[in-house]
Tab-separated table of C-alpha atoms in Angstrom:
chain	number	residue	atom	x	y	z
A	14	MET	CA	88.333	102.991	112.818
A	15	SER	CA	86.351	103.476	115.997
A	16	LEU	CA	87.277	101.272	118.924
A	17	ALA	CA	84.775	102.381	121.544
A	18	ALA	CA	81.614	100.990	119.998
A	19	THR	CA	82.955	97.461	119.668
A	20	SER	CA	84.281	97.282	123.195
A	21	ARG	CA	80.960	97.595	124.951
A	22	THR	CA	79.618	94.110	125.579
A	23	SER	CA	77.427	92.392	128.095
A	24	ALA	CA	79.142	91.780	131.392
A	25	THR	CA	77.897	88.155	131.204
A	26	THR	CA	79.595	87.466	127.839
A	27	ASP	CA	83.212	86.333	127.913
A	28	LEU	CA	84.370	87.394	124.465
A	29	LEU	CA	87.711	85.647	124.919
A	30	ALA	CA	86.793	82.310	126.509
A	31	SER	CA	83.868	81.788	124.117
A	32	ARG	CA	86.037	81.982	120.986
A	33	LEU	CA	88.362	79.373	119.537
A	34	PRO	CA	92.044	80.351	119.852
A	35	VAL	CA	94.032	80.599	116.615
A	36	THR	CA	97.825	80.282	116.768
A	37	VAL	CA	99.824	81.350	113.723
A	38	ILE	CA	103.013	79.337	113.163
A	39	THR	CA	105.423	81.027	110.799
A	40	GLY	CA	109.096	80.935	109.984
A	41	PHE	CA	111.387	81.041	106.992
A	42	LEU	CA	111.899	78.122	104.607
A	43	GLY	CA	113.569	75.211	106.365
A	44	SER	CA	113.009	76.555	109.866
A	45	GLY	CA	111.307	73.357	111.025
A	46	LYS	CA	107.583	74.174	110.996
A	47	THR	CA	106.739	70.771	109.534
A	48	THR	CA	108.761	68.903	112.170
A	49	LEU	CA	107.252	70.971	114.983
A	50	LEU	CA	103.705	70.318	113.795
A	51	ARG	CA	104.367	66.599	113.415
A	52	ARG	CA	105.610	66.437	117.009
A	53	LEU	CA	102.688	68.505	118.275
A	54	LEU	CA	100.181	66.160	116.650
A	55	ARG	CA	101.505	63.289	118.750
A	56	HIS	CA	100.934	65.070	122.057
A	57	PRO	CA	97.758	64.117	124.004
A	58	ALA	CA	96.956	67.766	124.697
A	59	MET	CA	96.620	68.358	120.951
A	60	SER	CA	94.001	65.639	120.350
A	61	ARG	CA	91.328	68.203	119.500
A	62	ALA	CA	93.434	70.588	117.468
A	63	ALA	CA	92.719	71.650	113.900
A	64	ILE	CA	95.780	72.318	111.744
A	65	ILE	CA	95.460	74.478	108.633
A	66	ILE	CA	98.378	74.215	106.230
A	67	ASN	CA	99.099	75.478	102.743
A	68	GLU	CA	100.076	72.157	101.208
A	69	PHE	CA	99.165	68.893	102.896
A	70	GLY	CA	102.097	67.076	101.299
A	71	ASP	CA	104.563	69.451	102.923
A	72	VAL	CA	103.616	68.275	106.402
A	73	ALA	CA	104.711	64.687	105.682
A	74	ILE	CA	102.479	63.209	108.365
A	75	ASP	CA	103.348	59.582	108.992
A	76	HIS	CA	100.951	57.157	107.306
A	77	GLU	CA	100.208	55.345	110.545
A	78	LEU	CA	98.693	58.521	111.941
A	79	VAL	CA	96.143	58.895	109.166
A	80	ALA	CA	92.773	57.369	110.013
A	81	ALA	CA	90.555	58.823	107.284
A	82	SER	CA	90.742	61.602	104.753
A	83	SER	CA	88.668	63.590	102.301
A	84	GLU	CA	89.765	65.899	99.525
A	85	GLN	CA	90.424	68.761	101.914
A	86	THR	CA	90.575	67.372	105.446
A	87	THR	CA	92.421	64.474	107.041
A	88	LEU	CA	91.460	62.963	110.377
A	89	LEU	CA	94.398	61.594	112.319
A	90	SER	CA	94.247	58.573	114.583
A	91	ASN	CA	95.101	60.729	117.600
A	92	GLY	CA	92.030	62.882	116.953
A	93	CYS	CA	93.625	65.888	115.283
A	94	LEU	CA	92.165	67.398	112.146
A	95	CYS	CA	94.418	68.563	109.304
A	96	CYS	CA	92.996	70.837	106.667
A	97	THR	CA	94.496	71.822	103.326
A	98	LEU	CA	94.368	75.544	102.571
A	99	ARG	CA	93.171	75.549	98.972
A	100	THR	CA	91.261	78.805	98.827
A	101	ASP	CA	91.733	81.712	101.220
A	102	LEU	CA	92.031	81.462	104.967
A	103	GLN	CA	88.710	83.191	105.605
A	104	GLU	CA	86.774	80.616	103.620
A	105	THR	CA	88.656	77.726	105.210
A	106	LEU	CA	88.053	78.930	108.776
A	107	ARG	CA	84.406	79.628	108.044
A	108	GLU	CA	83.869	76.201	106.467
A	109	LEU	CA	85.619	74.424	109.345
A	110	PHE	CA	83.437	76.143	111.924
A	111	VAL	CA	80.241	75.307	110.026
A	112	LYS	CA	81.296	71.649	109.773
A	113	ARG	CA	82.239	71.617	113.457
A	114	ARG	CA	78.800	72.936	114.428
A	115	ALA	CA	77.095	70.385	112.167
A	116	GLY	CA	79.146	67.520	113.618
A	117	GLU	CA	80.836	66.792	110.282
A	118	VAL	CA	84.327	67.214	111.774
A	119	ILE	CA	85.728	66.818	115.280
A	120	ASP	CA	84.750	69.303	117.961
A	121	PHE	CA	88.159	70.995	117.748
A	122	ASP	CA	89.132	73.347	120.567
A	123	ARG	CA	92.018	75.249	118.943
A	124	VAL	CA	93.433	76.044	115.518
A	125	PHE	CA	97.021	76.194	114.290
A	126	VAL	CA	97.674	77.979	110.998
A	127	GLU	CA	100.999	77.212	109.325
A	128	THR	CA	102.092	79.873	106.852
A	129	SER	CA	104.432	79.225	103.950
A	130	GLY	CA	108.102	79.996	104.493
A	131	LEU	CA	108.005	83.186	102.440
A	132	ALA	CA	104.693	84.435	103.812
A	133	ASP	CA	104.062	87.693	105.596
A	134	PRO	CA	102.078	86.717	108.723
A	135	ILE	CA	100.290	90.074	109.002
A	136	PRO	CA	97.575	89.276	106.393
A	137	VAL	CA	96.695	86.229	108.502
A	138	LEU	CA	96.167	88.549	111.462
A	139	HIS	CA	94.038	90.815	109.286
A	140	THR	CA	91.776	87.865	108.444
A	141	LEU	CA	90.754	87.598	112.092
A	142	GLN	CA	90.592	91.373	112.536
A	143	THR	CA	88.445	92.332	109.548
A	144	ASP	CA	85.966	89.460	109.152
A	145	GLY	CA	83.150	90.056	111.629
A	146	LEU	CA	81.736	86.535	111.287
A	147	LEU	CA	85.110	84.932	111.965
A	148	GLY	CA	85.771	87.374	114.789
A	149	ALA	CA	82.643	86.130	116.540
A	150	GLN	CA	83.952	82.546	116.525
A	151	TYR	CA	87.755	82.800	116.613
A	152	ARG	CA	90.335	84.904	118.430
A	153	LEU	CA	94.053	85.358	117.917
A	154	ASN	CA	96.066	83.422	120.487
A	155	GLY	CA	99.449	84.554	119.212
A	156	VAL	CA	102.162	84.396	116.578
A	157	VAL	CA	104.886	81.744	116.925
A	158	THR	CA	107.935	82.233	114.703
A	159	LEU	CA	110.531	79.507	114.160
A	160	VAL	CA	114.113	80.531	113.390
A	161	ASP	CA	116.759	78.097	112.180
A	162	ALA	CA	119.888	78.162	114.369
A	163	VAL	CA	122.055	77.029	111.446
A	164	ASN	CA	120.800	79.383	108.715
A	165	GLY	CA	118.876	81.985	110.702
A	166	MET	CA	121.578	84.653	110.832
A	167	GLY	CA	122.039	84.567	107.061
A	168	GLN	CA	118.289	84.659	106.468
A	169	LEU	CA	117.910	87.672	108.743
A	170	ASP	CA	120.766	89.353	106.867
A	171	THR	CA	119.335	88.836	103.398
A	172	MET	CA	115.587	88.222	103.674
A	173	PRO	CA	113.323	91.042	104.936
A	174	GLU	CA	110.492	88.492	105.226
A	175	ALA	CA	112.448	86.604	107.873
A	176	VAL	CA	113.005	89.803	109.849
A	177	LYS	CA	109.314	90.682	109.710
A	178	GLN	CA	108.308	87.195	110.831
A	179	ALA	CA	110.575	87.517	113.869
A	180	ALA	CA	109.547	91.092	114.626
A	181	VAL	CA	105.808	90.400	114.960
A	182	ALA	CA	106.144	87.211	117.039
A	183	ASP	CA	104.783	86.606	120.530
A	184	ARG	CA	106.952	83.481	120.805
A	185	LEU	CA	110.302	82.905	119.085
A	186	VAL	CA	111.418	79.281	118.794
A	187	ILE	CA	115.035	78.620	117.817
A	188	THR	CA	115.242	75.280	116.017
A	189	LYS	CA	118.087	72.929	114.996
A	190	THR	CA	120.072	73.827	118.089
A	191	ASP	CA	121.310	70.221	118.191
A	192	ILE	CA	123.314	70.688	114.960
A	193	ALA	CA	124.437	74.294	115.464
A	194	ASP	CA	127.431	75.361	117.509
A	195	CYS	CA	126.816	77.104	120.826
A	196	ASP	CA	128.265	80.439	119.691
A	197	SER	CA	125.906	80.584	116.709
A	198	VAL	CA	122.902	79.827	118.890
A	199	ASP	CA	123.939	82.481	121.410
A	200	ARG	CA	124.484	85.147	118.734
A	201	LEU	CA	121.139	84.365	117.145
A	202	GLN	CA	119.360	84.513	120.492
A	203	GLN	CA	120.895	87.904	121.285
A	204	ARG	CA	119.986	89.233	117.875
A	205	LEU	CA	116.383	88.096	118.176
A	206	LYS	CA	116.170	89.543	121.677
A	207	ALA	CA	117.419	92.881	120.373
A	208	MET	CA	114.956	92.854	117.483
A	209	ASN	CA	111.903	91.788	119.486
A	210	PRO	CA	112.460	92.115	123.241
A	211	PHE	CA	108.759	91.491	123.927
A	212	ALA	CA	108.716	87.917	122.594
A	213	LEU	CA	109.491	84.934	124.807
A	214	ILE	CA	112.424	83.003	123.260
A	215	THR	CA	112.739	79.242	123.631
A	216	MET	CA	114.604	76.341	121.988
A	217	ALA	CA	113.307	73.260	120.176
A	218	VAL	CA	115.489	70.208	119.554
A	219	ASP	CA	114.285	68.030	116.662
A	220	GLY	CA	110.901	69.710	116.886
A	221	GLU	CA	110.350	68.760	120.524
A	222	LEU	CA	108.611	71.569	122.374
A	223	ASP	CA	106.290	71.701	125.358
A	224	PRO	CA	102.844	72.447	123.854
A	225	ALA	CA	102.127	74.648	126.882
A	226	LEU	CA	104.528	77.212	125.399
A	227	LEU	CA	102.182	77.569	122.416
A	228	ASP	CA	99.011	77.549	124.484
A	229	ASN	CA	97.603	80.456	126.438
A	230	ILE	CA	99.821	83.047	124.741
A	231	GLY	CA	97.236	85.800	124.678
A	232	PRO	CA	94.519	86.509	127.262
A	233	GLN	CA	92.138	83.534	127.503
A	234	SER	CA	89.316	85.170	129.450
A	235	VAL	CA	87.975	88.564	130.440
A	236	ALA	CA	88.896	87.430	133.954
A	237	ALA	CA	92.595	87.257	133.008
A	238	ARG	CA	94.834	88.283	135.900
A	239	SER	CA	97.913	90.492	135.933
A	240	GLU	CA	100.319	87.524	135.705
A	241	GLU	CA	98.693	86.183	132.537
A	242	LEU	CA	98.593	89.608	130.927
A	243	GLY	CA	102.178	90.204	131.963
A	244	ARG	CA	103.334	87.033	130.184
A	245	TRP	CA	101.542	88.131	127.036
A	246	MET	CA	103.039	91.607	127.061
A	247	ASN	CA	106.460	90.481	128.380
A	248	VAL	CA	107.252	94.062	129.376
A	249	THR	CA	109.621	95.223	132.095
A	250	SER	CA	108.685	98.113	134.358
A	251	PRO	CA	109.256	101.658	133.077
A	252	GLU	CA	111.840	102.119	135.817
A	253	SER	CA	114.113	99.504	134.221
A	254	ARG	CA	113.146	100.392	130.661
A	255	ARG	CA	115.943	102.858	129.955
A	256	ALA	CA	118.676	100.402	130.925
A	257	GLY	CA	117.096	97.765	128.721
A	258	GLU	CA	116.826	100.144	125.789
A	259	ALA	CA	120.479	101.120	126.121
A	260	ALA	CA	121.442	97.439	125.934
A	261	TYR	CA	119.101	97.011	122.972
A	262	LEU	CA	120.777	99.841	121.060
A	263	ARG	CA	124.199	98.375	121.766
A	264	GLU	CA	123.109	94.958	120.509
A	265	ARG	CA	121.562	96.410	117.368
A	266	SER	CA	124.750	98.240	116.473
A	267	ALA	CA	127.020	95.303	117.306
A	268	PRO	CA	128.648	93.166	114.574
A	269	GLY	CA	126.230	90.558	113.270
A	270	ALA	CA	123.133	92.776	113.347
A	271	GLY	CA	121.874	93.070	109.758
A	272	ALA	CA	120.691	96.112	107.882
A	273	HIS	CA	117.103	94.901	107.979
A	274	ASP	CA	117.203	94.754	111.786
A	275	ALA	CA	118.104	98.438	111.997
A	276	ALA	CA	114.755	99.404	110.501
A	277	ILE	CA	112.807	97.554	113.223
A	278	HIS	CA	112.088	99.338	116.498
A	279	SER	CA	110.290	97.765	119.454
A	280	PHE	CA	109.280	99.732	122.521
A	281	CYS	CA	106.595	100.084	125.161
A	282	LEU	CA	104.868	103.336	126.058
A	283	TRP	CA	103.426	103.776	129.552
A	284	PHE	CA	100.582	106.167	130.384
A	285	ASP	CA	99.720	107.266	133.918
A	286	LYS	CA	96.337	108.818	133.089
A	287	PRO	CA	93.359	106.887	131.689
A	288	PHE	CA	92.453	107.494	128.058
A	289	THR	CA	89.138	108.685	126.749
A	290	TRP	CA	87.826	106.704	123.786
A	291	ASP	CA	87.928	109.866	121.676
A	292	GLY	CA	91.556	110.525	122.571
A	293	LEU	CA	92.688	106.936	122.024
A	294	ASN	CA	90.839	106.720	118.712
A	295	ALA	CA	92.288	110.023	117.538
A	296	ALA	CA	95.865	108.984	118.319
A	297	LEU	CA	95.564	105.571	116.673
A	298	GLN	CA	93.750	106.944	113.641
A	299	ALA	CA	96.449	109.554	113.115
A	300	LEU	CA	99.163	106.945	113.511
A	301	THR	CA	97.595	104.416	111.141
A	302	SER	CA	96.755	107.083	108.556
A	303	LEU	CA	100.294	108.459	108.518
A	304	ARG	CA	102.360	105.296	108.983
A	305	GLY	CA	100.035	102.293	108.767
A	306	PRO	CA	102.279	100.028	106.623
A	307	ASP	CA	105.162	100.499	109.075
A	308	LEU	CA	103.096	99.792	112.191
A	309	LEU	CA	103.881	96.074	112.252
A	310	ARG	CA	102.282	95.088	115.556
A	311	VAL	CA	100.545	96.851	118.434
A	312	LYS	CA	99.291	95.252	121.636
A	313	GLY	CA	98.404	96.800	124.922
A	314	ILE	CA	96.413	96.876	128.133
A	315	VAL	CA	94.862	100.315	128.503
A	316	HIS	CA	92.585	102.038	130.994
A	317	VAL	CA	89.721	103.974	129.412
A	318	THR	CA	87.414	106.343	131.266
A	319	GLY	CA	83.960	104.825	131.698
A	320	GLU	CA	84.973	101.193	131.118
A	321	ARG	CA	84.374	98.664	133.902
A	322	GLY	CA	87.944	97.319	133.591
A	323	PRO	CA	91.121	97.570	131.500
A	324	VAL	CA	90.877	97.063	127.746
A	325	VAL	CA	92.882	94.622	125.591
A	326	LEU	CA	94.171	96.354	122.472
A	327	GLN	CA	95.633	94.550	119.428
A	328	GLY	CA	96.451	95.700	115.922
A	329	ALA	CA	98.704	95.222	112.909
A	330	GLN	CA	99.451	97.965	110.398
A	331	HIS	CA	96.192	99.865	109.775
A	332	VAL	CA	93.804	97.226	111.185
A	333	PHE	CA	92.835	96.711	114.840
A	334	HIS	CA	90.918	93.915	116.523
A	335	PRO	CA	87.713	94.956	118.274
A	336	PRO	CA	88.931	95.722	121.799
A	337	VAL	CA	87.773	93.583	124.717
A	338	THR	CA	87.089	94.976	128.169
A	339	LEU	CA	88.344	92.811	131.037
A	340	GLU	CA	86.724	92.365	134.417
A	341	SER	CA	87.643	94.989	136.972
A	342	GLY	CA	90.124	94.152	139.686
A	343	GLN	CA	92.077	91.510	137.739
A	344	TYR	CA	94.731	93.843	136.330
A	345	THR	CA	96.270	95.666	139.258
A	346	ASP	CA	98.603	98.138	137.503
A	347	PRO	CA	96.840	101.516	137.246
A	348	ARG	CA	99.004	102.516	134.277
A	349	SER	CA	98.288	101.729	130.641
A	350	ARG	CA	100.995	100.140	128.517
A	351	ILE	CA	101.154	99.723	124.751
A	352	VAL	CA	103.841	97.770	122.888
A	353	PHE	CA	104.762	99.030	119.427
A	354	ILE	CA	106.774	97.045	116.887
A	355	VAL	CA	107.443	99.401	114.010
A	356	ARG	CA	109.605	99.925	110.956
A	357	ASN	CA	111.516	103.199	110.594
A	358	ILE	CA	109.394	105.082	113.129
A	359	ALA	CA	111.142	106.773	116.026
A	360	ARG	CA	109.791	106.148	119.502
A	361	GLU	CA	109.758	109.894	120.126
A	362	SER	CA	107.426	110.453	117.164
A	363	ILE	CA	104.733	108.218	118.659
A	364	GLU	CA	105.283	109.622	122.159
A	365	ASN	CA	104.878	113.161	120.805
A	366	LEU	CA	101.750	112.204	118.859
A	367	PHE	CA	100.015	110.792	121.940
A	368	ALA	CA	101.132	113.771	124.024
A	369	ALA	CA	99.898	116.312	121.477
A	370	ILE	CA	96.481	114.683	121.075
A	371	GLY	CA	96.175	114.327	124.837
A	372	ALA	CA	96.950	118.017	125.288
A	373	LEU	CA	94.406	119.050	122.667
A	374	ARG	CA	91.659	117.000	124.314
A	375	SER	CA	92.427	117.862	127.927
């Protein structure tokens, strides 16, 4: 893995704005993904969305919405395109883009991918990270995980898949709050906040959710400003970090936190000095080689010597997206920050690794 070579692009090419955003919607069985998608399809802002789902019948789209259909795709009367995932995601995304370019399907401007309830969302992220052709046309917008307010606590207790889905999310949506008692909703919210403090948590009642919460999750342009990047990272300042981590440890050890939660650690590392590409590559290569399967999600904004602006960094397990260099002057914090969501890896281990490699290369 070498990040430097793929980051150097023409200053006139916006590698974020020119690619179609892909939002992954995941959540355990019964969490309400179908209901959420059905509501989203009715919203005017979604009229040019493409929805990729595992089984078309599971979505239960109302008949009055269906305007025309083929074996694999269904065009809805509000303009949305639904696509059945019958092969692998790579082939489906590639075929959709080819048909879009040829005018055989609508000129969709975003893609939602619904995973099955038992699915690990990380392979979906790998699809966008490892396929160069897809990477030239699509970009990851973010991961949205739905958690059932009625059954969520039990699922987090017993199902490691549910914990992983929540841990890697950029947005956590608590569903069925209208039929759950307030104490249950509050306990679930606190547990999710302890597990993944870097995800924005919101509520959905009967699938109703402002589509804006699912749009513009990740950086949309190389001209992204500090506020937009801050919402994506959702990180407090290092000065308040220790207090937040102390509260996090208390919440994790409190009654109601399951055994699976204890394996998940989420933290942000701050770096005052710019990286060199060699140093950053060396640290990430060492980390992925030693503990790749337990490196669930990495995202950061880093300063690298010689780059015209800060660099967007994203990865999952042993695979990283090609980094994208932002325009200079948009991100005003001179420090780099990297969020790590890991399993059974101590924060100090990663801190020491970066410090040791930095010392060797200084």
